[in-house]
GROMACS .gro file of C-alpha atoms in nm:
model
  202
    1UNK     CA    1  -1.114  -4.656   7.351
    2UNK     CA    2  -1.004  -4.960   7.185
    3UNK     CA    3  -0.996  -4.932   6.755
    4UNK     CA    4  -1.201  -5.210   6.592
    5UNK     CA    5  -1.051  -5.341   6.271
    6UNK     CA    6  -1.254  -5.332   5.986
    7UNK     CA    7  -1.278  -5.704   5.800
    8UNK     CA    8  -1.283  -5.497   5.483
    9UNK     CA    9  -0.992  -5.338   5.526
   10UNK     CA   10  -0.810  -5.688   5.619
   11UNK     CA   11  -0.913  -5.793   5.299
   12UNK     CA   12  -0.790  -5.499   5.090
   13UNK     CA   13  -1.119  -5.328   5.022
   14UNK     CA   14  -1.228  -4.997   5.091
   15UNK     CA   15  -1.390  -4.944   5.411
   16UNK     CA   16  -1.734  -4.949   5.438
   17UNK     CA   17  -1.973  -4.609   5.457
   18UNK     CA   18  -2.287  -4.548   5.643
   19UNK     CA   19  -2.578  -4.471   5.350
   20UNK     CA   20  -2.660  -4.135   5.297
   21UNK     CA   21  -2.802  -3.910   5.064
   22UNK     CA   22  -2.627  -3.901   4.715
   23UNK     CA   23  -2.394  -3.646   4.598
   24UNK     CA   24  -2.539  -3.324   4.351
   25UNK     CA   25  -2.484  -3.393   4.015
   26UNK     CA   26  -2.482  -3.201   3.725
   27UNK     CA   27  -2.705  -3.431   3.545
   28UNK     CA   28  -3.052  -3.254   3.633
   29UNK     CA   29  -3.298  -3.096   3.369
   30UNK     CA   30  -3.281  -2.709   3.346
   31UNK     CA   31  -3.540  -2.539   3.524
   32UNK     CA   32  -3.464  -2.249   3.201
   33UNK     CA   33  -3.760  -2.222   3.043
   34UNK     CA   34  -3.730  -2.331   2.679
   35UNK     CA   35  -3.663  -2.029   2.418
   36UNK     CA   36  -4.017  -1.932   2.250
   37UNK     CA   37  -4.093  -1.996   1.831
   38UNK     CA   38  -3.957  -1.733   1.653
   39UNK     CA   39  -4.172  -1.483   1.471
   40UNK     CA   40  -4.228  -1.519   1.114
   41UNK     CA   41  -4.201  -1.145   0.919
   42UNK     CA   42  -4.268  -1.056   0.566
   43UNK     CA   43  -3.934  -1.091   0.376
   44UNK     CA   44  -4.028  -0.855   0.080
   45UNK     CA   45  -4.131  -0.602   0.311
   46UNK     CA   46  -3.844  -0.348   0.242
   47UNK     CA   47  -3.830  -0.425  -0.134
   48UNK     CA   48  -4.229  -0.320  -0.149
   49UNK     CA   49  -4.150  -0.011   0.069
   50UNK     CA   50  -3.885   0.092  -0.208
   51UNK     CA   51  -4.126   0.040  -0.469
   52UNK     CA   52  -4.363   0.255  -0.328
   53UNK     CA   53  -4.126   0.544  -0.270
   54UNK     CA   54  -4.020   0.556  -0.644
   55UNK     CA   55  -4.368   0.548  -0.766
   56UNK     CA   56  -4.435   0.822  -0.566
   57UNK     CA   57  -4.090   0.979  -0.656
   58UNK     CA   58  -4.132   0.912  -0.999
   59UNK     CA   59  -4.505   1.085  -1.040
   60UNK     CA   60  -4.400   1.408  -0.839
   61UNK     CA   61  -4.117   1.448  -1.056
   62UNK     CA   62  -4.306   1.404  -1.403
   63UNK     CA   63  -4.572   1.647  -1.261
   64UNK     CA   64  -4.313   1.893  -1.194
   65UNK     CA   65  -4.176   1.836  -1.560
   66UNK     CA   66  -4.467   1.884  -1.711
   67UNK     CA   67  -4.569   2.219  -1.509
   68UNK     CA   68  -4.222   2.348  -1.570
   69UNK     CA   69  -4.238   2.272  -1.986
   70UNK     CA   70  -4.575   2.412  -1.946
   71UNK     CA   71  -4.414   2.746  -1.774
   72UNK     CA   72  -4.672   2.697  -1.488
   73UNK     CA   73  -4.474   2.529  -1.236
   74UNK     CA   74  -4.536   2.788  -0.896
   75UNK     CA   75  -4.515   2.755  -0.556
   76UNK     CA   76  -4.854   2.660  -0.472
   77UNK     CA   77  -4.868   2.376  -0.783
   78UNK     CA   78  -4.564   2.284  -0.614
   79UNK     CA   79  -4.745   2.202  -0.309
   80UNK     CA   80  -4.994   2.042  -0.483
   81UNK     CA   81  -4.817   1.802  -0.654
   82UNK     CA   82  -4.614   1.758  -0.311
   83UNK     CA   83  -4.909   1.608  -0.179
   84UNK     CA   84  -5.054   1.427  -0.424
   85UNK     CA   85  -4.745   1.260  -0.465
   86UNK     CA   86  -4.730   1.206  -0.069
   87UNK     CA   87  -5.088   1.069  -0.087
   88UNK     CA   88  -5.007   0.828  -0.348
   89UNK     CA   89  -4.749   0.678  -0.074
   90UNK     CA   90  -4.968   0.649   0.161
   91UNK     CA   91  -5.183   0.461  -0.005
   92UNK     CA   92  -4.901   0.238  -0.157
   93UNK     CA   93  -4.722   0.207   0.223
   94UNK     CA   94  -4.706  -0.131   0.247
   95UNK     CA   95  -4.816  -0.337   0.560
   96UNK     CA   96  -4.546  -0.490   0.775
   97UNK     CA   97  -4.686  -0.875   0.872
   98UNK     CA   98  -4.506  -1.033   1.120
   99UNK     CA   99  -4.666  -1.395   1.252
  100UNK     CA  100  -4.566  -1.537   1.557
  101UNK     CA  101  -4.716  -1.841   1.757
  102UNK     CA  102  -5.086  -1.791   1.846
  103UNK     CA  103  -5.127  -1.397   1.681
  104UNK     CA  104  -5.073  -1.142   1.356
  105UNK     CA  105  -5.030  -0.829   1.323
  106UNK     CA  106  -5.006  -0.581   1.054
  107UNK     CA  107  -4.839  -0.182   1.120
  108UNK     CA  108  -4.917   0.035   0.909
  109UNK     CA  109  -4.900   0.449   0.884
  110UNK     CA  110  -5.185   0.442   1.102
  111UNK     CA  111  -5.097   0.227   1.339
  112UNK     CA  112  -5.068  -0.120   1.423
  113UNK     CA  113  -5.346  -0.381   1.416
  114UNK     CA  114  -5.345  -0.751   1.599
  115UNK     CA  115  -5.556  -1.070   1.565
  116UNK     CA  116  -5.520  -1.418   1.814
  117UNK     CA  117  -5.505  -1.681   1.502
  118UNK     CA  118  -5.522  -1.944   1.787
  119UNK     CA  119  -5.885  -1.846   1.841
  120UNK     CA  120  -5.977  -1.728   1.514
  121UNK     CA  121  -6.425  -1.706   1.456
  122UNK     CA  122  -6.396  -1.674   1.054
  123UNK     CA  123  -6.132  -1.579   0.733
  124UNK     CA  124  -6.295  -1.441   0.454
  125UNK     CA  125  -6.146  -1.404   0.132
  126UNK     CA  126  -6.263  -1.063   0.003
  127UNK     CA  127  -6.281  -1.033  -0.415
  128UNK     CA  128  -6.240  -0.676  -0.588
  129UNK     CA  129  -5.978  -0.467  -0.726
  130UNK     CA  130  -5.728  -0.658  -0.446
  131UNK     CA  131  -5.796  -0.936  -0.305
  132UNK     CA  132  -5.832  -0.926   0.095
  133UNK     CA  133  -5.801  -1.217   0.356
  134UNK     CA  134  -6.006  -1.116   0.674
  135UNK     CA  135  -5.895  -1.262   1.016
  136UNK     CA  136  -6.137  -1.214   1.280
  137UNK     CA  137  -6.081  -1.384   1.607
  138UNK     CA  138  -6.345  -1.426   1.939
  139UNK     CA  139  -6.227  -1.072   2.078
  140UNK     CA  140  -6.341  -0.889   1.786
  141UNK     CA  141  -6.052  -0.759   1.628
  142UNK     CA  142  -6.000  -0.790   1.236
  143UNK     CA  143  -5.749  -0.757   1.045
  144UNK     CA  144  -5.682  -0.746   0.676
  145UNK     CA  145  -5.387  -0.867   0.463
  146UNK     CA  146  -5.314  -0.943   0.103
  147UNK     CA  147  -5.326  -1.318  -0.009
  148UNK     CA  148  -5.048  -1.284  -0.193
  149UNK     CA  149  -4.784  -1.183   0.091
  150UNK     CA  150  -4.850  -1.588   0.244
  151UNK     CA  151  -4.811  -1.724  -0.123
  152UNK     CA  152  -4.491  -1.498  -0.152
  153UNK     CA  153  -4.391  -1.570   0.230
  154UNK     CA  154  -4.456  -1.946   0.302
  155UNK     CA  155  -4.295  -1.928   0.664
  156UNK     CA  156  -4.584  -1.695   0.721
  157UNK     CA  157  -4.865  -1.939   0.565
  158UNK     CA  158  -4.723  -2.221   0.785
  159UNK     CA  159  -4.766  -2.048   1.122
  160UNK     CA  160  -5.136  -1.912   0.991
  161UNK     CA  161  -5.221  -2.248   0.914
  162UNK     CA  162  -5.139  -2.419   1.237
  163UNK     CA  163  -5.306  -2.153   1.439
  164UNK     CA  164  -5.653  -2.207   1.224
  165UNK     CA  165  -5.640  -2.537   1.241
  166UNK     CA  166  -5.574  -2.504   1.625
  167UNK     CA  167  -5.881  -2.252   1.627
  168UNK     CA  168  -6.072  -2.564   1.438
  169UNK     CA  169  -6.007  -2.817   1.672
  170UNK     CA  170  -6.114  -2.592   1.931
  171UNK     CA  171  -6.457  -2.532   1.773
  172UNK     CA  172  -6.422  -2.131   1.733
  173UNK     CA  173  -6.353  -2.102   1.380
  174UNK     CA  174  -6.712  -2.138   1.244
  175UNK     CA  175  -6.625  -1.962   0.900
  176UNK     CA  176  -6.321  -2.010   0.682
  177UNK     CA  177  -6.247  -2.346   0.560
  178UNK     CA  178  -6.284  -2.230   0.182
  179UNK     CA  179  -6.038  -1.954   0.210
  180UNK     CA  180  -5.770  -2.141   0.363
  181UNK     CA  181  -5.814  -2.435   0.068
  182UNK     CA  182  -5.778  -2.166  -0.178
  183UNK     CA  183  -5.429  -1.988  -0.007
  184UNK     CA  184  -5.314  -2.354   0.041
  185UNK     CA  185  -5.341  -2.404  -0.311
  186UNK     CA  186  -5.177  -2.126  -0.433
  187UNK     CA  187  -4.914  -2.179  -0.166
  188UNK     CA  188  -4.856  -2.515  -0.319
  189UNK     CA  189  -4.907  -2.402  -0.657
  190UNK     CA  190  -4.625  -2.151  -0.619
  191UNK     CA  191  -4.365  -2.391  -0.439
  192UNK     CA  192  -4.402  -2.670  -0.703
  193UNK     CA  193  -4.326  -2.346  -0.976
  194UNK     CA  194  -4.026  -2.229  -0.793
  195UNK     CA  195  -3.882  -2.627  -0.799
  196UNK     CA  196  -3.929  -2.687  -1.125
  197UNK     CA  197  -3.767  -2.372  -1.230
  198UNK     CA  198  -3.488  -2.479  -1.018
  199UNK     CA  199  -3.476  -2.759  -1.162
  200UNK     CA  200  -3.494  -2.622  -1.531
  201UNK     CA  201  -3.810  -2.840  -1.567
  202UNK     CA  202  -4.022  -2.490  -1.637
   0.00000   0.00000   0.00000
């Protein structure tokens, strides 16, 4: 069969190619799904647990001092002060809070509690001997934690507060727009503190 010359090659360009689909590249998106927000935990967590040990430490030993000066110090007041001392931890135990995108939860001794802060119904600020914040979302579960661990733990505020509002916009959270002012503030309150003491403006 006789060759045809190609006029492109005559004219010292390269010969010509039938159309077809284009090569692979490396140049399309990932189909890996992007890595989720990480979860926000209580960074004084371990310095509160420590805290409560020595208190508890410290009471079981002076009870023990005292029976032994005393010359009562026996077994069974041993056991006794054993336990009150191990009471007095349990009560002190400290909550871990860990916040993560859409939920809280708090573990405790007894167990661990969670509440979706992306469909939150109300937050109520509870007054007393401790103040309480009170998370309740559409499911029913409630959960309590101590103001002062988001004041202490802004990472954890921030992630609260975008959930709520979230909960807002959707029209669940009916209940709870003067408690968050009132963390905000103190939030804000405590971050302009800790810049002008670095700043030696306090």
């Amino acid at each position: 069969m006789e060759r045809r010359d190609d006029p492109r090659e005559a004219l010292g360009l390269p010969p010509h190619r039938a159309p077809g689909p284009a090569p692979h590249t490396s140049a399309e998106p990932s189909s890996e799904p992007s890595p989720s927000p990480e979860v926000a935990h209580d960074l004084h967590w371990a310095r509160d647990l420590r805290s409560a040990v020595r208190c508890s430490a410290l009471l079981l030993a002076l009870l023990l001092l005292i029976d032994h000066a005393a010359g009562t110090l026996t077994g069974p007041r041993v056991l006794l002060w054993t336990g009150l001392a191990a009471l007095l931890l349990l009560v002190l135990y400290p909550a871990r809070v860990a916040v993560g995108e859409g939920w809280l939860s708090t573990r405790g001794l007894l167990g661990t509690r969670r509440v979706r802060t992306d469909h939150l119904v109300s937050v109520r600020c509870l007054d007393g001997v401790g103040q309480r914040l009170v998370l309740r979302d559409t499911s029913g579960a409630r959960v309590e934690i101590d103001p002062r661990l988001l004041v202490a733990n802004p990472a954890l505020w921030h992630r609260l507060d975008d959930d709520a509002r979230t909960s807002a916009l959707r029209g669940s959270l009916v209940c709870g727009a003067t408690a968050l002012r009132r963390v905000s503030e103190r939030v804000d309150d405590e971050a302009a503190r800790a810049v002008f003491k670095v700043s030696g403006l306090d």
